[in-house]
Amino acid sequence: MSAFPEVKKAVQYEGPQSTNNLAFRFYNPDEKIEGKTMKDHLRFSAAYWHTMRAGGSDPFGGPTMFRPWEGKDTVANAQKRVKVFFEFLEKTQIPFYAFHDRDIAPEGDSLKESNENLDAVVKVLKEEQERTGIKLLWGTANLFGNPRYMHGAATSCNADAFAYAAAQVKKALEVTKELGGSGYTFWGGREGYQTLWNTDLKRELDHLGQFMRIAVDYAKEIGFKGQFYFEPKPKEPTKHQYDFDAAACINFLRTYGLEKHIKLNIETNHATLAGHTVEHELEFAASQGFLGSVDANTGDLLLGWDTDQFPTNVYETLKMMLILLKYGGFKTGGLNFDAKVRRESFEPLDLIYAHVGGMDTFALGLRIAADIRKGGEIARMVKERYSSWDSGIGLEIESGKATFKTLEKYVLKKGGIDANKSGRQELFENIINRYMFK
Ligand code: XUL
Ligand code: CO
């Protein structure tokens, strides 16, 4: 029995003129852009926790989602749910997925039982991956839901919580490897604080560094070759999360000697919660060599929390795709829809509309980004803006030859500086709009 009976076969590309709500207008998986298929550029992924497990509850009301395949929270039902998920992935043509250990399989009464539950569901995930060719983008462990993590996991004041979290991540790494995952993500969960009065911040940060270090060691020991990611988020659930933004995460990774092993997973809504734009976070991470993966969603700028909505803003996806193209695109990561349908959009069909819309929004962003790059004006104008660095004193500084003394001599001789030129911000913006609305 189909869980999505309205969608008879996989959603197909029909082109921009199509008015079919169950067709792609811009995402044409096998079409090549800059020599690479759209499928390989975008590497779409669905998040198990939202797509299969979000019930729609909020602080004011319980679940609203109509999910006819759901039953008791048993392993058998978890296995059945996996099949629904793969039907969903096939029908949306999404080639990857991501999960937390505890959203694919129920937590048992002991770690042993939890691990057995996980194994039973991983078996079905593996079968479905083999049947469909769909792959695991990354795995992760839920180190925030269970009350044992009320003070955090790796940063808990309770050393036993650290130990339990380590045991949980050990298993999560094993199953991620078993499923051929191309990555493993650390998101801070409750790694942060509510008040500094009761917090030994330095000790907590040291513990987090140590936790990641032994995770990396264990990955090596079991031959897990996937890429580790660290996902910035400034707040929620704690008041201050240690993984605040890309800059804080990179500083943390460098401080604890983890920079060779861990890249970043940048999430749009987390960027806005940190008071940044996602393009700032992506550009910053990529410029520092930490471009890993993306959790694709969007927030509501009028609300101060993580609403995890589906991306529909082409201006934003265009900027993201320009950065991705500039830095050579994803190696192991992808665009993982860490997004959930609104609690009012409670029918299974809404899951399809949401993902199809998100995919088309990124596909259109990619097309326009490639067009802008082909046109070349933006790159030329940026290059021109920095042309004083290509020769003369600029080149001397960049090549490391200049000192304060030689620069003083240069200025004294010159008597001033070459005239500044306009930054042309409005012209840049106009040119982008010209490409967007051709
Ligand atoms: C939470 C969040 C997580 C991570 C994975 O805001 O984004 O779902 O992506 O743990
Ligand atoms: Co995320």
Tab-separated table of C-alpha atoms and ligand atoms in Angstrom:
chain	number	residue	atom	x	y	z
A	1	MET	CA	0.000	0.000	0.000
A	2	SER	CA	1.325	3.383	-0.964
A	3	ALA	CA	1.821	6.069	1.665
A	4	PHE	CA	1.659	8.768	-1.008
A	5	PRO	CA	-1.133	7.556	-3.314
A	6	GLU	CA	-1.536	10.942	-5.034
A	7	VAL	CA	2.002	10.631	-6.396
A	8	LYS	CA	1.810	7.719	-8.809
A	9	LYS	CA	5.439	7.788	-9.969
A	10	ALA	CA	8.554	9.764	-9.203
A	11	VAL	CA	8.217	13.525	-9.652
A	12	GLN	CA	9.725	14.497	-13.028
A	13	TYR	CA	11.246	17.586	-14.585
A	14	GLU	CA	8.741	19.310	-16.876
A	15	GLY	CA	10.417	22.697	-17.398
A	16	PRO	CA	9.618	26.254	-16.281
A	17	GLN	CA	6.307	26.436	-18.179
A	18	SER	CA	4.793	23.500	-16.293
A	19	THR	CA	1.874	24.226	-13.964
A	20	ASN	CA	1.898	20.692	-12.582
A	21	ASN	CA	2.374	20.963	-8.798
A	22	LEU	CA	3.902	17.520	-8.768
A	23	ALA	CA	6.637	18.286	-11.286
A	24	PHE	CA	10.011	19.984	-11.120
A	25	ARG	CA	10.202	23.206	-13.084
A	26	PHE	CA	13.937	23.736	-12.569
A	27	TYR	CA	15.447	20.570	-11.113
A	28	ASN	CA	16.488	18.336	-13.970
A	29	PRO	CA	18.746	15.794	-12.214
A	30	ASP	CA	20.801	14.670	-15.203
A	31	GLU	CA	21.176	18.042	-16.889
A	32	LYS	CA	24.742	19.316	-16.770
A	33	ILE	CA	25.639	22.731	-15.445
A	34	GLU	CA	29.289	23.797	-15.532
A	35	GLY	CA	30.119	20.249	-16.601
A	36	LYS	CA	28.425	18.480	-13.662
A	37	THR	CA	24.884	17.119	-13.329
A	38	MET	CA	22.415	19.040	-11.194
A	39	LYS	CA	22.066	15.916	-9.090
A	40	ASP	CA	25.797	15.980	-8.303
A	41	HIS	CA	25.896	19.705	-7.655
A	42	LEU	CA	22.963	19.742	-5.273
A	43	ARG	CA	23.232	16.347	-3.540
A	44	PHE	CA	19.785	16.656	-1.959
A	45	SER	CA	19.107	14.857	1.277
A	46	ALA	CA	16.021	14.452	3.486
A	47	ALA	CA	16.155	14.546	7.287
A	48	TYR	CA	14.579	11.511	8.912
A	49	TRP	CA	13.821	13.377	12.123
A	50	HIS	CA	11.617	15.955	10.466
A	51	THR	CA	10.172	14.097	7.532
A	52	MET	CA	9.320	10.908	9.406
A	53	ARG	CA	9.200	11.927	13.050
A	54	ALA	CA	7.988	15.525	13.366
A	55	GLY	CA	4.504	15.269	14.807
A	56	GLY	CA	3.687	18.964	14.605
A	57	SER	CA	3.491	19.614	18.333
A	58	ASP	CA	4.435	23.035	19.677
A	59	PRO	CA	4.492	24.447	23.240
A	60	PHE	CA	0.768	25.104	22.959
A	61	GLY	CA	-0.549	21.949	21.403
A	62	GLY	CA	0.049	18.298	20.644
A	63	PRO	CA	0.787	16.500	17.390
A	64	THR	CA	-1.305	17.290	14.326
A	65	MET	CA	0.300	15.162	11.631
A	66	PHE	CA	-1.793	12.547	9.869
A	67	ARG	CA	0.598	9.654	9.285
A	68	PRO	CA	-1.493	6.542	8.578
A	69	TRP	CA	1.551	4.255	8.646
A	70	GLU	CA	2.351	5.085	12.296
A	71	GLY	CA	1.572	2.683	15.132
A	72	LYS	CA	3.099	1.911	18.512
A	73	ASP	CA	6.676	3.019	19.145
A	74	THR	CA	8.068	-0.447	18.424
A	75	VAL	CA	10.940	-1.789	16.376
A	76	ALA	CA	8.436	-3.378	13.973
A	77	ASN	CA	6.815	-0.013	13.370
A	78	ALA	CA	10.218	1.643	13.000
A	79	GLN	CA	11.070	-0.895	10.301
A	80	LYS	CA	7.774	-0.225	8.531
A	81	ARG	CA	8.460	3.522	8.702
A	82	VAL	CA	11.776	3.033	6.882
A	83	LYS	CA	9.909	1.602	3.889
A	84	VAL	CA	7.583	4.602	3.826
A	85	PHE	CA	10.628	6.874	3.952
A	86	PHE	CA	12.228	5.178	0.987
A	87	GLU	CA	8.981	5.381	-1.000
A	88	PHE	CA	9.074	9.093	-0.207
A	89	LEU	CA	12.727	9.426	-1.289
A	90	GLU	CA	12.094	7.552	-4.511
A	91	LYS	CA	9.027	9.623	-5.373
A	92	THR	CA	10.851	12.916	-4.772
A	93	GLN	CA	14.085	11.700	-6.424
A	94	ILE	CA	16.080	12.616	-3.302
A	95	PRO	CA	19.336	10.628	-3.450
A	96	PHE	CA	20.514	10.986	0.190
A	97	TYR	CA	19.191	11.061	3.740
A	98	ALA	CA	20.394	11.854	7.262
A	99	PHE	CA	19.300	10.521	10.650
A	100	HIS	CA	19.784	10.596	14.429
A	101	ASP	CA	20.122	7.178	16.050
A	102	ARG	CA	17.020	7.722	18.175
A	103	ASP	CA	14.734	8.832	15.388
A	104	ILE	CA	15.244	5.717	13.308
A	105	ALA	CA	14.841	3.262	16.203
A	106	PRO	CA	13.212	3.521	19.639
A	107	GLU	CA	15.456	3.934	22.673
A	108	GLY	CA	15.346	0.805	24.854
A	109	ASP	CA	15.540	0.379	28.623
A	110	SER	CA	19.314	-0.083	28.451
A	111	LEU	CA	22.088	0.872	26.048
A	112	LYS	CA	22.270	-2.768	24.993
A	113	GLU	CA	18.595	-2.839	24.108
A	114	SER	CA	18.858	0.514	22.287
A	115	ASN	CA	21.754	-0.849	20.244
A	116	GLU	CA	19.796	-3.975	19.362
A	117	ASN	CA	16.828	-1.870	18.283
A	118	LEU	CA	19.158	0.197	16.149
A	119	ASP	CA	20.666	-2.869	14.504
A	120	ALA	CA	17.214	-4.190	13.624
A	121	VAL	CA	16.280	-0.943	11.856
A	122	VAL	CA	19.700	-0.464	10.236
A	123	LYS	CA	19.205	-3.857	8.606
A	124	VAL	CA	16.098	-2.542	6.826
A	125	LEU	CA	17.776	0.762	5.962
A	126	LYS	CA	20.592	-1.174	4.359
A	127	GLU	CA	18.196	-3.332	2.351
A	128	GLU	CA	16.310	-0.273	1.163
A	129	GLN	CA	19.566	1.513	0.249
A	130	GLU	CA	20.596	-1.502	-1.797
A	131	ARG	CA	17.197	-1.759	-3.479
A	132	THR	CA	17.070	1.918	-4.466
A	133	GLY	CA	20.684	3.162	-4.665
A	134	ILE	CA	19.788	5.931	-2.194
A	135	LYS	CA	22.673	6.751	0.157
A	136	LEU	CA	23.321	7.998	3.657
A	137	LEU	CA	24.695	11.564	3.642
A	138	TRP	CA	25.469	11.537	7.347
A	139	GLY	CA	24.486	9.983	10.606
A	140	THR	CA	24.387	11.504	14.062
A	141	ALA	CA	23.401	10.712	17.631
A	142	ASN	CA	20.629	12.360	19.594
A	143	LEU	CA	22.492	13.585	22.677
A	144	PHE	CA	19.808	15.992	23.828
A	145	GLY	CA	16.390	14.296	24.059
A	146	ASN	CA	16.840	11.931	26.983
A	147	PRO	CA	16.673	13.570	30.463
A	148	ARG	CA	20.130	12.129	31.241
A	149	TYR	CA	21.434	14.925	29.004
A	150	MET	CA	19.655	17.722	30.852
A	151	HIS	CA	23.030	19.404	31.599
A	152	GLY	CA	24.434	18.572	28.171
A	153	ALA	CA	26.295	15.473	26.984
A	154	ALA	CA	30.027	16.029	26.403
A	155	THR	CA	29.769	19.290	28.384
A	156	SER	CA	27.672	17.923	31.241
A	157	CYS	CA	28.764	18.537	34.820
A	158	ASN	CA	28.031	14.821	35.292
A	159	ALA	CA	30.924	12.696	33.979
A	160	ASP	CA	28.567	9.725	33.590
A	161	ALA	CA	26.565	11.653	31.012
A	162	PHE	CA	29.787	12.164	29.015
A	163	ALA	CA	30.501	8.443	29.231
A	164	TYR	CA	26.979	7.503	28.124
A	165	ALA	CA	27.169	9.956	25.207
A	166	ALA	CA	30.504	8.451	24.144
A	167	ALA	CA	29.032	4.964	24.200
A	168	GLN	CA	26.094	6.216	22.133
A	169	VAL	CA	28.301	7.940	19.547
A	170	LYS	CA	30.492	4.833	19.338
A	171	LYS	CA	27.466	2.861	18.179
A	172	ALA	CA	26.213	5.683	15.922
A	173	LEU	CA	29.602	5.725	14.177
A	174	GLU	CA	29.476	1.973	13.725
A	175	VAL	CA	26.040	2.053	12.092
A	176	THR	CA	26.950	5.092	9.975
A	177	LYS	CA	29.903	3.099	8.694
A	178	GLU	CA	27.742	0.021	8.184
A	179	LEU	CA	25.402	2.098	6.003
A	180	GLY	CA	28.263	3.588	3.991
A	181	GLY	CA	27.536	7.106	5.274
A	182	SER	CA	29.703	9.808	3.740
A	183	GLY	CA	29.724	11.824	6.954
A	184	TYR	CA	28.986	12.130	10.647
A	185	THR	CA	27.640	15.324	12.244
A	186	PHE	CA	28.111	16.787	15.697
A	187	TRP	CA	25.475	19.292	16.581
A	188	GLY	CA	25.759	20.810	20.049
A	189	GLY	CA	22.399	19.638	21.326
A	190	ARG	CA	22.563	20.883	24.883
A	191	GLU	CA	26.287	21.716	24.746
A	192	GLY	CA	26.094	25.196	26.188
A	193	TYR	CA	24.830	26.858	29.339
A	194	GLN	CA	21.763	28.535	30.813
A	195	THR	CA	23.677	30.596	33.381
A	196	LEU	CA	27.368	31.241	33.912
A	197	TRP	CA	26.799	31.248	37.716
A	198	ASN	CA	26.773	27.456	37.798
A	199	THR	CA	29.059	26.838	34.814
A	200	ASP	CA	32.774	26.061	34.498
A	201	LEU	CA	32.982	27.191	30.878
A	202	LYS	CA	36.655	26.325	30.335
A	203	ARG	CA	36.225	22.829	31.697
A	204	GLU	CA	33.127	22.227	29.571
A	205	LEU	CA	34.898	23.372	26.392
A	206	ASP	CA	37.889	21.151	27.176
A	207	HIS	CA	35.538	18.199	27.610
A	208	LEU	CA	33.860	18.891	24.273
A	209	GLY	CA	37.254	19.001	22.580
A	210	GLN	CA	38.213	15.738	24.254
A	211	PHE	CA	34.929	14.121	23.206
A	212	MET	CA	35.488	14.987	19.553
A	213	ARG	CA	39.081	13.853	19.742
A	214	ILE	CA	38.135	10.365	20.962
A	215	ALA	CA	35.330	10.179	18.392
A	216	VAL	CA	37.847	10.905	15.623
A	217	ASP	CA	40.200	8.295	17.125
A	218	TYR	CA	37.456	5.685	17.182
A	219	ALA	CA	36.452	6.431	13.581
A	220	LYS	CA	40.052	5.776	12.593
A	221	GLU	CA	40.137	2.586	14.630
A	222	ILE	CA	37.071	1.120	12.884
A	223	GLY	CA	38.061	2.422	9.445
A	224	PHE	CA	35.194	4.898	9.100
A	225	LYS	CA	36.364	7.186	6.289
A	226	GLY	CA	33.438	9.602	6.305
A	227	GLN	CA	33.854	13.325	6.896
A	228	PHE	CA	33.060	14.723	10.350
A	229	TYR	CA	31.002	17.911	10.551
A	230	PHE	CA	30.386	20.386	13.358
A	231	GLU	CA	27.076	22.280	13.041
A	232	PRO	CA	26.956	25.851	14.387
A	233	LYS	CA	23.893	27.075	16.269
A	234	PRO	CA	23.983	30.024	18.700
A	235	LYS	CA	21.116	29.186	21.050
A	236	GLU	CA	18.171	26.847	21.565
A	237	PRO	CA	17.888	24.695	23.530
A	238	THR	CA	20.458	26.430	25.763
A	239	LYS	CA	20.747	30.175	26.114
A	240	HIS	CA	24.305	30.095	24.798
A	241	GLN	CA	25.523	27.186	22.683
A	242	TYR	CA	29.292	26.693	22.400
A	243	ASP	CA	28.951	26.054	18.650
A	244	PHE	CA	27.635	29.615	18.261
A	245	ASP	CA	28.560	30.309	14.629
A	246	ALA	CA	31.096	29.343	11.979
A	247	ALA	CA	33.792	31.581	13.477
A	248	ALA	CA	33.315	30.156	16.990
A	249	CYS	CA	33.300	26.569	15.683
A	250	ILE	CA	36.442	27.063	13.615
A	251	ASN	CA	38.208	28.660	16.556
A	252	PHE	CA	37.138	25.723	18.730
A	253	LEU	CA	38.340	23.143	16.195
A	254	ARG	CA	41.704	24.887	15.818
A	255	THR	CA	42.145	25.292	19.572
A	256	TYR	CA	41.612	21.584	20.150
A	257	GLY	CA	43.667	20.458	17.130
A	258	LEU	CA	40.652	19.050	15.284
A	259	GLU	CA	40.819	21.236	12.179
A	260	LYS	CA	42.142	18.469	9.942
A	261	HIS	CA	39.326	16.119	10.853
A	262	ILE	CA	36.164	18.194	11.121
A	263	LYS	CA	34.463	20.567	8.694
A	264	LEU	CA	31.278	22.555	9.172
A	265	ASN	CA	27.640	21.810	8.471
A	266	ILE	CA	26.076	25.225	7.930
A	267	GLU	CA	22.348	25.626	8.571
A	268	THR	CA	20.442	28.628	7.221
A	269	ASN	CA	18.130	29.115	10.197
A	270	HIS	CA	21.032	28.772	12.638
A	271	ALA	CA	22.916	31.489	10.749
A	272	THR	CA	20.017	33.911	11.154
A	273	LEU	CA	19.660	33.045	14.852
A	274	ALA	CA	23.325	34.027	15.219
A	275	GLY	CA	22.603	37.395	13.625
A	276	HIS	CA	24.302	36.411	10.360
A	277	THR	CA	23.134	35.550	6.897
A	278	VAL	CA	23.664	32.025	5.632
A	279	GLU	CA	25.865	33.403	2.852
A	280	HIS	CA	28.114	34.963	5.476
A	281	GLU	CA	28.410	31.651	7.315
A	282	LEU	CA	29.024	29.660	4.141
A	283	GLU	CA	31.528	32.112	2.690
A	284	PHE	CA	33.378	32.357	5.983
A	285	ALA	CA	33.521	28.585	6.485
A	286	ALA	CA	34.569	27.939	2.891
A	287	SER	CA	37.192	30.709	2.914
A	288	GLN	CA	38.824	29.056	5.929
A	289	GLY	CA	38.781	25.577	4.354
A	290	PHE	CA	35.854	24.279	6.414
A	291	LEU	CA	33.147	23.900	3.759
A	292	GLY	CA	31.471	20.603	4.578
A	293	SER	CA	27.731	20.294	4.221
A	294	VAL	CA	24.572	22.380	4.413
A	295	ASP	CA	21.365	21.973	6.392
A	296	ALA	CA	18.991	23.632	3.967
A	297	ASN	CA	16.043	25.405	5.515
A	298	THR	CA	14.974	28.903	6.393
A	299	GLY	CA	13.677	30.741	9.431
A	300	ASP	CA	11.042	33.393	9.820
A	301	LEU	CA	12.843	36.684	10.362
A	302	LEU	CA	9.990	37.950	12.542
A	303	LEU	CA	10.361	35.013	14.940
A	304	GLY	CA	13.417	34.500	17.092
A	305	TRP	CA	13.469	30.710	17.046
A	306	ASP	CA	14.424	27.803	14.859
A	307	THR	CA	11.295	27.355	12.736
A	308	ASP	CA	13.062	25.051	10.234
A	309	GLN	CA	10.898	26.006	7.273
A	310	PHE	CA	11.459	24.826	3.738
A	311	PRO	CA	13.574	27.138	1.591
A	312	THR	CA	11.515	29.059	-0.973
A	313	ASN	CA	13.579	32.222	-1.340
A	314	VAL	CA	15.499	32.066	-4.629
A	315	TYR	CA	17.539	35.173	-3.807
A	316	GLU	CA	18.970	33.260	-0.831
A	317	THR	CA	19.570	29.951	-2.621
A	318	LEU	CA	21.209	31.826	-5.497
A	319	LYS	CA	23.695	33.399	-3.086
A	320	MET	CA	24.389	30.010	-1.518
A	321	MET	CA	24.923	28.366	-4.887
A	322	LEU	CA	27.286	31.144	-6.007
A	323	ILE	CA	29.458	30.435	-2.973
A	324	LEU	CA	29.305	26.677	-3.477
A	325	LEU	CA	30.299	27.019	-7.138
A	326	LYS	CA	33.097	29.430	-6.253
A	327	TYR	CA	34.643	26.955	-3.807
A	328	GLY	CA	34.267	23.897	-6.053
A	329	GLY	CA	31.041	22.498	-4.580
A	330	PHE	CA	30.400	19.648	-2.187
A	331	LYS	CA	32.942	16.875	-1.760
A	332	THR	CA	31.203	14.707	0.820
A	333	GLY	CA	28.351	16.962	1.926
A	334	GLY	CA	25.084	17.946	0.346
A	335	LEU	CA	21.924	19.993	0.766
A	336	ASN	CA	20.133	18.276	3.597
A	337	PHE	CA	16.593	19.563	4.113
A	338	ASP	CA	16.666	20.039	7.864
A	339	ALA	CA	13.149	21.399	7.477
A	340	LYS	CA	9.670	20.468	8.583
A	341	VAL	CA	6.219	21.154	7.225
A	342	ARG	CA	4.052	23.520	9.284
A	343	ARG	CA	1.768	21.854	11.812
A	344	GLU	CA	-1.196	22.983	9.734
A	345	SER	CA	0.222	21.137	6.676
A	346	PHE	CA	-0.583	17.791	8.193
A	347	GLU	CA	-1.163	15.523	5.191
A	348	PRO	CA	1.545	13.204	3.794
A	349	LEU	CA	1.215	14.958	0.430
A	350	ASP	CA	2.482	18.168	2.057
A	351	LEU	CA	5.835	16.439	2.621
A	352	ILE	CA	6.123	15.968	-1.119
A	353	TYR	CA	5.117	19.534	-1.994
A	354	ALA	CA	7.563	20.894	0.591
A	355	HIS	CA	10.577	18.959	-0.652
A	356	VAL	CA	9.779	19.452	-4.339
A	357	GLY	CA	9.523	23.200	-3.705
A	358	GLY	CA	12.804	23.259	-1.780
A	359	MET	CA	14.572	21.301	-4.510
A	360	ASP	CA	13.283	23.595	-7.242
A	361	THR	CA	14.296	26.660	-5.219
A	362	PHE	CA	17.892	25.428	-5.053
A	363	ALA	CA	17.845	24.229	-8.670
A	364	LEU	CA	16.764	27.662	-9.865
A	365	GLY	CA	19.384	29.249	-7.609
A	366	LEU	CA	22.009	27.004	-9.206
A	367	ARG	CA	20.890	27.890	-12.737
A	368	ILE	CA	21.004	31.627	-12.056
A	369	ALA	CA	24.338	31.339	-10.221
A	370	ALA	CA	25.876	29.547	-13.202
A	371	ASP	CA	24.433	32.188	-15.518
A	372	ILE	CA	25.948	34.991	-13.419
A	373	ARG	CA	29.318	33.245	-13.495
A	374	LYS	CA	29.054	32.819	-17.257
A	375	GLY	CA	28.247	36.514	-17.687
A	376	GLY	CA	31.347	37.291	-15.652
A	377	GLU	CA	30.556	40.915	-14.715
A	378	ILE	CA	30.359	40.313	-10.972
A	379	ALA	CA	33.673	38.453	-10.838
A	380	ARG	CA	35.287	41.080	-13.079
A	381	MET	CA	33.997	43.942	-10.945
A	382	VAL	CA	35.228	42.285	-7.724
A	383	LYS	CA	38.626	41.634	-9.310
A	384	GLU	CA	38.841	45.219	-10.500
A	385	ARG	CA	37.920	46.447	-7.009
A	386	TYR	CA	41.036	44.746	-5.618
A	387	SER	CA	43.332	45.532	-8.558
A	388	SER	CA	45.599	47.712	-6.395
A	389	TRP	CA	46.843	44.430	-4.906
A	390	ASP	CA	47.872	42.926	-8.250
A	391	SER	CA	51.000	45.028	-8.758
A	392	GLY	CA	53.129	47.700	-7.116
A	393	ILE	CA	52.842	48.177	-3.384
A	394	GLY	CA	49.851	45.797	-3.091
A	395	LEU	CA	51.819	42.932	-4.594
A	396	GLU	CA	54.771	43.782	-2.374
A	397	ILE	CA	52.564	43.523	0.736
A	398	GLU	CA	50.821	40.323	-0.376
A	399	SER	CA	54.108	38.637	-1.177
A	400	GLY	CA	55.282	39.339	2.364
A	401	LYS	CA	58.122	41.684	1.385
A	402	ALA	CA	56.749	44.865	2.946
A	403	THR	CA	57.561	45.986	6.484
A	404	PHE	CA	56.306	48.977	8.477
A	405	LYS	CA	59.533	50.754	7.559
A	406	THR	CA	59.248	50.171	3.781
A	407	LEU	CA	55.578	51.169	3.910
A	408	GLU	CA	56.386	54.379	5.770
A	409	LYS	CA	59.018	55.187	3.161
A	410	TYR	CA	56.490	54.505	0.382
A	411	VAL	CA	53.858	56.791	1.883
A	412	LEU	CA	56.316	59.594	2.635
A	413	LYS	CA	57.498	59.505	-0.955
A	414	LYS	CA	53.991	59.300	-2.436
A	415	GLY	CA	52.553	61.925	-0.128
A	416	GLY	CA	49.047	60.397	-0.031
A	417	ILE	CA	47.026	57.509	-1.451
A	418	ASP	CA	45.516	56.795	-4.852
A	419	ALA	CA	41.925	58.019	-5.010
A	420	ASN	CA	39.310	55.587	-3.678
A	421	LYS	CA	36.740	54.263	-6.130
A	422	SER	CA	33.031	53.691	-5.624
A	423	GLY	CA	31.986	50.362	-4.077
A	424	ARG	CA	29.021	50.287	-6.523
A	425	GLN	CA	26.846	48.236	-4.181
A	426	GLU	CA	23.626	49.257	-5.923
A	427	LEU	CA	25.038	48.379	-9.318
A	428	PHE	CA	26.032	44.918	-8.032
A	429	GLU	CA	22.501	44.451	-6.728
A	430	ASN	CA	20.970	45.620	-10.008
A	431	ILE	CA	23.090	43.192	-12.011
A	432	ILE	CA	22.015	40.275	-9.791
A	433	ASN	CA	18.376	41.260	-10.316
A	434	ARG	CA	18.916	41.403	-14.057
A	435	TYR	CA	20.009	37.748	-14.007
A	436	MET	CA	17.235	36.749	-11.642
A	437	PHE	CA	14.404	38.253	-13.641
A	438	LYS	CA	15.415	37.651	-17.230
B	1	XUL	C1	18.935	21.280	15.455
B	1	XUL	C2	19.534	20.715	14.252
B	1	XUL	C3	19.856	19.269	14.302
B	1	XUL	C4	21.084	18.861	13.604
B	1	XUL	C5	21.409	17.416	13.728
B	1	XUL	O1	18.601	22.600	15.347
B	1	XUL	O2	19.714	21.389	13.252
B	1	XUL	O3	18.751	18.582	13.833
B	1	XUL	O4	21.033	19.165	12.255
B	1	XUL	O5	21.541	17.021	15.041
B	2	CO	CO	20.577	20.983	11.390
